[in-house]
């Protein structure tokens, strides 16, 4: 995405920032770039909002699943197998 | 909802105490999480013949394992069988489990192997790496029209910035919001969905996911980011709409 670097490397643009949020969290940005990102976040309230929304999304994701109980037949079969595995007690 | 799902320590937040870059092994350095300790306790009990401990582990992981199995393209009934076979395999292989990985990721690995064996038997060829991943690594996190063009006052900066969400924690906890979350996840391309579910829903670490899905760290991050951004975009429509 070379067209993104129209401002050289001394600044992170908003449209670049939104692409590297996960890299930022995972510690995958080179040091120089990390500093530029942090400078950008000090100045750009909108990107801060974007970052907060990404965080809210990641935090909400674990709630997305509906845990269904283990089917009875499965549980029965597995417990039987477990008893065999365990041997006579 | 699983007890294991929320493991916030895995979510690094550099802004809460500026950490320097180049700490890519950070997930390895994290201390054992609460659910992992609890797994170890149940595992000891299970080895000692405690049936209830086995039942509790099955209850804890059967759902997540089935969701993972489904990412290899099989239907619900086949996934149920795959996971059942995986549990039997886990019992057989328990002696060789040395705890070098977490019990959870060891289980996921067994499911992966079972799913693959099953696919070979049925002559379906659906290893994860062969999922229809065309173009999933391309594209942008945010619609480029939302940024100013070269003729704007601030090229590359927001033209249509995001509107702050009011009280996101409360709003996203509603049943309605969860339904939107599920729909958004289901709508993601397969590879993105598999990665975001393992990382953010099931709470596995980056390295574990790379090993399970046989993808590079860089590829894992790209897929994860696209998926998160896609879900955020969907939620934006819901929260602001």
mmCIF file with all atom_site columns, N, CA, C and O in Angstrom, chain A residues 15-37:
data_model
loop_
_atom_site.group_PDB
_atom_site.id
_atom_site.type_symbol
_atom_site.label_atom_id
_atom_site.label_alt_id
_atom_site.label_comp_id
_atom_site.label_asym_id
_atom_site.label_entity_id
_atom_site.label_seq_id
_atom_site.pdbx_PDB_ins_code
_atom_site.Cartn_x
_atom_site.Cartn_y
_atom_site.Cartn_z
_atom_site.occupancy
_atom_site.B_iso_or_equiv
_atom_site.pdbx_formal_charge
_atom_site.auth_seq_id
_atom_site.auth_comp_id
_atom_site.auth_asym_id
_atom_site.auth_atom_id
_atom_site.pdbx_PDB_model_num
ATOM 1  N N  . UNK A 1 15 ? -5.673 7.283  8.107  1.00 0.00 ? 15 UNK A N  1
ATOM 2  C CA . UNK A 1 15 ? -6.026 6.115  7.293  1.00 0.00 ? 15 UNK A CA 1
ATOM 3  C C  . UNK A 1 15 ? -4.971 5.023  7.398  1.00 0.00 ? 15 UNK A C  1
ATOM 4  O O  . UNK A 1 15 ? -5.246 3.867  7.065  1.00 0.00 ? 15 UNK A O  1
ATOM 5  N N  . UNK A 1 16 ? -3.766 5.383  7.853  1.00 0.00 ? 16 UNK A N  1
ATOM 6  C CA . UNK A 1 16 ? -2.764 4.349  8.141  1.00 0.00 ? 16 UNK A CA 1
ATOM 7  C C  . UNK A 1 16 ? -2.996 3.767  9.530  1.00 0.00 ? 16 UNK A C  1
ATOM 8  O O  . UNK A 1 16 ? -2.895 2.559  9.733  1.00 0.00 ? 16 UNK A O  1
ATOM 9  N N  . UNK A 1 17 ? -3.318 4.639  10.466 1.00 0.00 ? 17 UNK A N  1
ATOM 10 C CA . UNK A 1 17 ? -3.503 4.181  11.844 1.00 0.00 ? 17 UNK A CA 1
ATOM 11 C C  . UNK A 1 17 ? -4.548 3.075  11.950 1.00 0.00 ? 17 UNK A C  1
ATOM 12 O O  . UNK A 1 17 ? -4.342 2.070  12.634 1.00 0.00 ? 17 UNK A O  1
ATOM 13 N N  . UNK A 1 18 ? -5.672 3.252  11.254 1.00 0.00 ? 18 UNK A N  1
ATOM 14 C CA . UNK A 1 18 ? -6.749 2.259  11.378 1.00 0.00 ? 18 UNK A CA 1
ATOM 15 C C  . UNK A 1 18 ? -6.329 0.881  10.861 1.00 0.00 ? 18 UNK A C  1
ATOM 16 O O  . UNK A 1 18 ? -6.975 -0.122 11.172 1.00 0.00 ? 18 UNK A O  1
ATOM 17 N N  . UNK A 1 19 ? -5.247 0.823  10.091 1.00 0.00 ? 19 UNK A N  1
ATOM 18 C CA . UNK A 1 19 ? -4.769 -0.468 9.566  1.00 0.00 ? 19 UNK A CA 1
ATOM 19 C C  . UNK A 1 19 ? -3.805 -1.171 10.524 1.00 0.00 ? 19 UNK A C  1
ATOM 20 O O  . UNK A 1 19 ? -3.507 -2.352 10.344 1.00 0.00 ? 19 UNK A O  1
ATOM 21 N N  . UNK A 1 20 ? -3.276 -0.441 11.497 1.00 0.00 ? 20 UNK A N  1
ATOM 22 C CA . UNK A 1 20 ? -2.197 -1.039 12.302 1.00 0.00 ? 20 UNK A CA 1
ATOM 23 C C  . UNK A 1 20 ? -2.529 -1.127 13.793 1.00 0.00 ? 20 UNK A C  1
ATOM 24 O O  . UNK A 1 20 ? -1.653 -1.334 14.620 1.00 0.00 ? 20 UNK A O  1
ATOM 25 N N  . UNK A 1 21 ? -3.829 -1.015 14.109 1.00 0.00 ? 21 UNK A N  1
ATOM 26 C CA . UNK A 1 21 ? -4.232 -1.080 15.517 1.00 0.00 ? 21 UNK A CA 1
ATOM 27 C C  . UNK A 1 21 ? -3.823 -2.423 16.151 1.00 0.00 ? 21 UNK A C  1
ATOM 28 O O  . UNK A 1 21 ? -3.273 -2.464 17.257 1.00 0.00 ? 21 UNK A O  1
ATOM 29 N N  . UNK A 1 22 ? -4.067 -3.516 15.431 1.00 0.00 ? 22 UNK A N  1
ATOM 30 C CA . UNK A 1 22 ? -3.723 -4.834 15.988 1.00 0.00 ? 22 UNK A CA 1
ATOM 31 C C  . UNK A 1 22 ? -2.206 -5.001 16.092 1.00 0.00 ? 22 UNK A C  1
ATOM 32 O O  . UNK A 1 22 ? -1.704 -5.505 17.105 1.00 0.00 ? 22 UNK A O  1
ATOM 33 N N  . UNK A 1 23 ? -1.468 -4.537 15.086 1.00 0.00 ? 23 UNK A N  1
ATOM 34 C CA . UNK A 1 23 ? -0.003 -4.568 15.165 1.00 0.00 ? 23 UNK A CA 1
ATOM 35 C C  . UNK A 1 23 ? 0.475  -3.802 16.400 1.00 0.00 ? 23 UNK A C  1
ATOM 36 O O  . UNK A 1 23 ? 1.399  -4.211 17.098 1.00 0.00 ? 23 UNK A O  1
ATOM 37 N N  . UNK A 1 24 ? -0.176 -2.672 16.638 1.00 0.00 ? 24 UNK A N  1
ATOM 38 C CA . UNK A 1 24 ? 0.151  -1.820 17.793 1.00 0.00 ? 24 UNK A CA 1
ATOM 39 C C  . UNK A 1 24 ? -0.067 -2.597 19.094 1.00 0.00 ? 24 UNK A C  1
ATOM 40 O O  . UNK A 1 24 ? 0.815  -2.667 19.949 1.00 0.00 ? 24 UNK A O  1
ATOM 41 N N  . UNK A 1 25 ? -1.209 -3.237 19.229 1.00 0.00 ? 25 UNK A N  1
ATOM 42 C CA . UNK A 1 25 ? -1.508 -3.989 20.444 1.00 0.00 ? 25 UNK A CA 1
ATOM 43 C C  . UNK A 1 25 ? -0.588 -5.178 20.628 1.00 0.00 ? 25 UNK A C  1
ATOM 44 O O  . UNK A 1 25 ? -0.278 -5.575 21.741 1.00 0.00 ? 25 UNK A O  1
ATOM 45 N N  . UNK A 1 26 ? -0.207 -5.800 19.507 1.00 0.00 ? 26 UNK A N  1
ATOM 46 C CA . UNK A 1 26 ? 0.563  -7.046 19.610 1.00 0.00 ? 26 UNK A CA 1
ATOM 47 C C  . UNK A 1 26 ? 2.063  -6.784 19.694 1.00 0.00 ? 26 UNK A C  1
ATOM 48 O O  . UNK A 1 26 ? 2.855  -7.717 19.638 1.00 0.00 ? 26 UNK A O  1
ATOM 49 N N  . UNK A 1 27 ? 2.429  -5.529 19.775 1.00 0.00 ? 27 UNK A N  1
ATOM 50 C CA . UNK A 1 27 ? 3.850  -5.212 19.893 1.00 0.00 ? 27 UNK A CA 1
ATOM 51 C C  . UNK A 1 27 ? 4.621  -5.514 18.622 1.00 0.00 ? 27 UNK A C  1
ATOM 52 O O  . UNK A 1 27 ? 5.803  -5.832 18.666 1.00 0.00 ? 27 UNK A O  1
ATOM 53 N N  . UNK A 1 28 ? 3.935  -5.417 17.476 1.00 0.00 ? 28 UNK A N  1
ATOM 54 C CA . UNK A 1 28 ? 4.575  -5.801 16.222 1.00 0.00 ? 28 UNK A CA 1
ATOM 55 C C  . UNK A 1 28 ? 5.086  -4.595 15.427 1.00 0.00 ? 28 UNK A C  1
ATOM 56 O O  . UNK A 1 28 ? 5.582  -4.747 14.320 1.00 0.00 ? 28 UNK A O  1
ATOM 57 N N  . UNK A 1 29 ? 4.952  -3.396 15.994 1.00 0.00 ? 29 UNK A N  1
ATOM 58 C CA . UNK A 1 29 ? 5.437  -2.216 15.267 1.00 0.00 ? 29 UNK A CA 1
ATOM 59 C C  . UNK A 1 29 ? 6.898  -1.959 15.613 1.00 0.00 ? 29 UNK A C  1
ATOM 60 O O  . UNK A 1 29 ? 7.292  -2.063 16.766 1.00 0.00 ? 29 UNK A O  1
ATOM 61 N N  . UNK A 1 30 ? 7.687  -1.584 14.585 1.00 0.00 ? 30 UNK A N  1
ATOM 62 C CA . UNK A 1 30 ? 9.063  -1.174 14.890 1.00 0.00 ? 30 UNK A CA 1
ATOM 63 C C  . UNK A 1 30 ? 9.038  0.070  15.787 1.00 0.00 ? 30 UNK A C  1
ATOM 64 O O  . UNK A 1 30 ? 8.090  0.852  15.720 1.00 0.00 ? 30 UNK A O  1
ATOM 65 N N  . UNK A 1 31 ? 10.064 0.235  16.565 1.00 0.00 ? 31 UNK A N  1
ATOM 66 C CA . UNK A 1 31 ? 10.101 1.305  17.579 1.00 0.00 ? 31 UNK A CA 1
ATOM 67 C C  . UNK A 1 31 ? 9.738  2.687  17.038 1.00 0.00 ? 31 UNK A C  1
ATOM 68 O O  . UNK A 1 31 ? 8.920  3.390  17.610 1.00 0.00 ? 31 UNK A O  1
ATOM 69 N N  . UNK A 1 32 ? 10.367 3.052  15.906 1.00 0.00 ? 32 UNK A N  1
ATOM 70 C CA . UNK A 1 32 ? 10.103 4.382  15.330 1.00 0.00 ? 32 UNK A CA 1
ATOM 71 C C  . UNK A 1 32 ? 8.628  4.583  15.032 1.00 0.00 ? 32 UNK A C  1
ATOM 72 O O  . UNK A 1 32 ? 8.055  5.632  15.292 1.00 0.00 ? 32 UNK A O  1
ATOM 73 N N  . UNK A 1 33 ? 8.049  3.534  14.451 1.00 0.00 ? 33 UNK A N  1
ATOM 74 C CA . UNK A 1 33 ? 6.651  3.610  14.041 1.00 0.00 ? 33 UNK A CA 1
ATOM 75 C C  . UNK A 1 33 ? 5.759  3.685  15.290 1.00 0.00 ? 33 UNK A C  1
ATOM 76 O O  . UNK A 1 33 ? 4.774  4.412  15.313 1.00 0.00 ? 33 UNK A O  1
ATOM 77 N N  . UNK A 1 34 ? 6.139  2.956  16.317 1.00 0.00 ? 34 UNK A N  1
ATOM 78 C CA . UNK A 1 34 ? 5.379  2.983  17.562 1.00 0.00 ? 34 UNK A CA 1
ATOM 79 C C  . UNK A 1 34 ? 5.341  4.394  18.132 1.00 0.00 ? 34 UNK A C  1
ATOM 80 O O  . UNK A 1 34 ? 4.302  4.875  18.575 1.00 0.00 ? 34 UNK A O  1
ATOM 81 N N  . UNK A 1 35 ? 6.485  5.066  18.095 1.00 0.00 ? 35 UNK A N  1
ATOM 82 C CA . UNK A 1 35 ? 6.532  6.434  18.609 1.00 0.00 ? 35 UNK A CA 1
ATOM 83 C C  . UNK A 1 35 ? 5.621  7.351  17.811 1.00 0.00 ? 35 UNK A C  1
ATOM 84 O O  . UNK A 1 35 ? 4.909  8.180  18.369 1.00 0.00 ? 35 UNK A O  1
ATOM 85 N N  . UNK A 1 36 ? 5.634  7.183  16.481 1.00 0.00 ? 36 UNK A N  1
ATOM 86 C CA . UNK A 1 36 ? 4.774  8.015  15.629 1.00 0.00 ? 36 UNK A CA 1
ATOM 87 C C  . UNK A 1 36 ? 3.299  7.754  15.921 1.00 0.00 ? 36 UNK A C  1
ATOM 88 O O  . UNK A 1 36 ? 2.482  8.678  15.932 1.00 0.00 ? 36 UNK A O  1
ATOM 89 N N  . UNK A 1 37 ? 2.977  6.487  16.164 1.00 0.00 ? 37 UNK A N  1
ATOM 90 C CA . UNK A 1 37 ? 1.585  6.144  16.485 1.00 0.00 ? 37 UNK A CA 1
ATOM 91 C C  . UNK A 1 37 ? 1.172  6.826  17.788 1.00 0.00 ? 37 UNK A C  1
ATOM 92 O O  . UNK A 1 37 ? 0.092  7.410  17.897 1.00 0.00 ? 37 UNK A O  1
#
